[in-house]
Amino acid sequence: MRVIAKRALREFWESSSRYRDAKGPLEAWHSECQKAKWKTPQELKGQYRSASILRNNRVVFNIAGNKYRLVVSVDYGRQAVFVKFVGTHAQYNEIDAEFYNAY
């Protein structure tokens, strides 16, 4: 899968010293995602059991033991993952993950 855009992940962990602990888990997710070749939401869920599959091809990943949330849009046909939101659990609770587009 192509991840668009890693920049959004980097901007998050660099945005505050409070989020620096997200760097390792986000980089690990990015690396795993790049190697993946999911064709269906079920295949993705098979790799990430704690991921939440939403409408509009959205997926929510728990990052760093659920301290952070990552929302992406997945285009299985084009093998692309688009980062839509990365933030704390509290910040995630303030958005509508099925439609939110921060990036």
mmCIF file of C-alpha atoms in Angstrom, residues 43-98:
data_model
loop_
_atom_site.group_PDB
_atom_site.id
_atom_site.type_symbol
_atom_site.label_atom_id
_atom_site.label_comp_id
_atom_site.label_asym_id
_atom_site.label_seq_id
_atom_site.Cartn_x
_atom_site.Cartn_y
_atom_site.Cartn_z
ATOM 1 C CA GLU A 43 -7.848 -8.700 5.033
ATOM 2 C CA LEU A 44 -6.900 -5.477 6.805
ATOM 3 C CA LYS A 45 -8.842 -6.545 9.895
ATOM 4 C CA GLY A 46 -7.011 -9.872 9.796
ATOM 5 C CA GLN A 47 -3.723 -8.031 10.276
ATOM 6 C CA TYR A 48 -5.019 -5.344 12.655
ATOM 7 C CA ARG A 49 -7.689 -6.935 14.820
ATOM 8 C CA SER A 50 -8.179 -3.765 16.886
ATOM 9 C CA ALA A 51 -8.774 -1.613 13.783
ATOM 10 C CA SER A 52 -12.303 -0.276 13.365
ATOM 11 C CA ILE A 53 -13.780 -0.456 9.878
ATOM 12 C CA LEU A 54 -16.111 2.483 9.196
ATOM 13 C CA ARG A 55 -18.250 3.605 6.265
ATOM 14 C CA ASN A 56 -16.705 5.528 3.362
ATOM 15 C CA ASN A 57 -13.696 3.159 3.312
ATOM 16 C CA ARG A 58 -12.457 4.666 6.564
ATOM 17 C CA VAL A 59 -10.403 2.727 9.083
ATOM 18 C CA VAL A 60 -9.430 3.760 12.614
ATOM 19 C CA PHE A 61 -6.176 2.399 14.029
ATOM 20 C CA ASN A 62 -5.230 2.438 17.697
ATOM 21 C CA ILE A 63 -1.673 3.714 18.056
ATOM 22 C CA ALA A 64 0.630 3.385 21.091
ATOM 23 C CA GLY A 65 -1.729 1.268 23.147
ATOM 24 C CA ASN A 66 -4.767 3.334 22.144
ATOM 25 C CA LYS A 67 -3.201 6.582 23.364
ATOM 26 C CA TYR A 68 -3.500 7.933 19.819
ATOM 27 C CA ARG A 69 -5.910 7.365 16.962
ATOM 28 C CA LEU A 70 -5.154 7.306 13.263
ATOM 29 C CA VAL A 71 -7.967 7.626 10.719
ATOM 30 C CA VAL A 72 -7.278 6.710 7.119
ATOM 31 C CA SER A 73 -9.215 6.221 3.931
ATOM 32 C CA VAL A 74 -8.282 3.044 2.066
ATOM 33 C CA ASP A 75 -8.520 2.619 -1.698
ATOM 34 C CA TYR A 76 -8.104 -1.138 -2.024
ATOM 35 C CA GLY A 77 -8.149 -1.040 -5.831
ATOM 36 C CA ARG A 78 -5.381 1.545 -6.129
ATOM 37 C CA GLN A 79 -3.527 0.097 -3.122
ATOM 38 C CA ALA A 80 -3.399 3.476 -1.408
ATOM 39 C CA VAL A 81 -3.998 4.667 2.154
ATOM 40 C CA PHE A 82 -4.795 8.344 2.712
ATOM 41 C CA VAL A 83 -4.133 9.793 6.175
ATOM 42 C CA LYS A 84 -7.167 11.811 7.286
ATOM 43 C CA PHE A 85 -6.535 12.362 11.002
ATOM 44 C CA VAL A 86 -3.941 11.627 13.638
ATOM 45 C CA GLY A 87 -4.413 12.745 17.210
ATOM 46 C CA THR A 88 -5.058 11.846 20.797
ATOM 47 C CA HIS A 89 -7.993 9.762 21.859
ATOM 48 C CA ALA A 90 -9.663 12.924 23.230
ATOM 49 C CA GLN A 91 -9.114 14.794 19.939
ATOM 50 C CA TYR A 92 -10.557 11.837 18.040
ATOM 51 C CA ASN A 93 -13.712 12.007 20.142
ATOM 52 C CA GLU A 94 -14.314 15.533 18.774
ATOM 53 C CA ILE A 95 -14.451 14.534 15.084
ATOM 54 C CA ASP A 96 -16.696 12.528 12.782
ATOM 55 C CA ALA A 97 -14.187 9.941 11.587
ATOM 56 C CA GLU A 98 -16.307 8.926 8.604
#
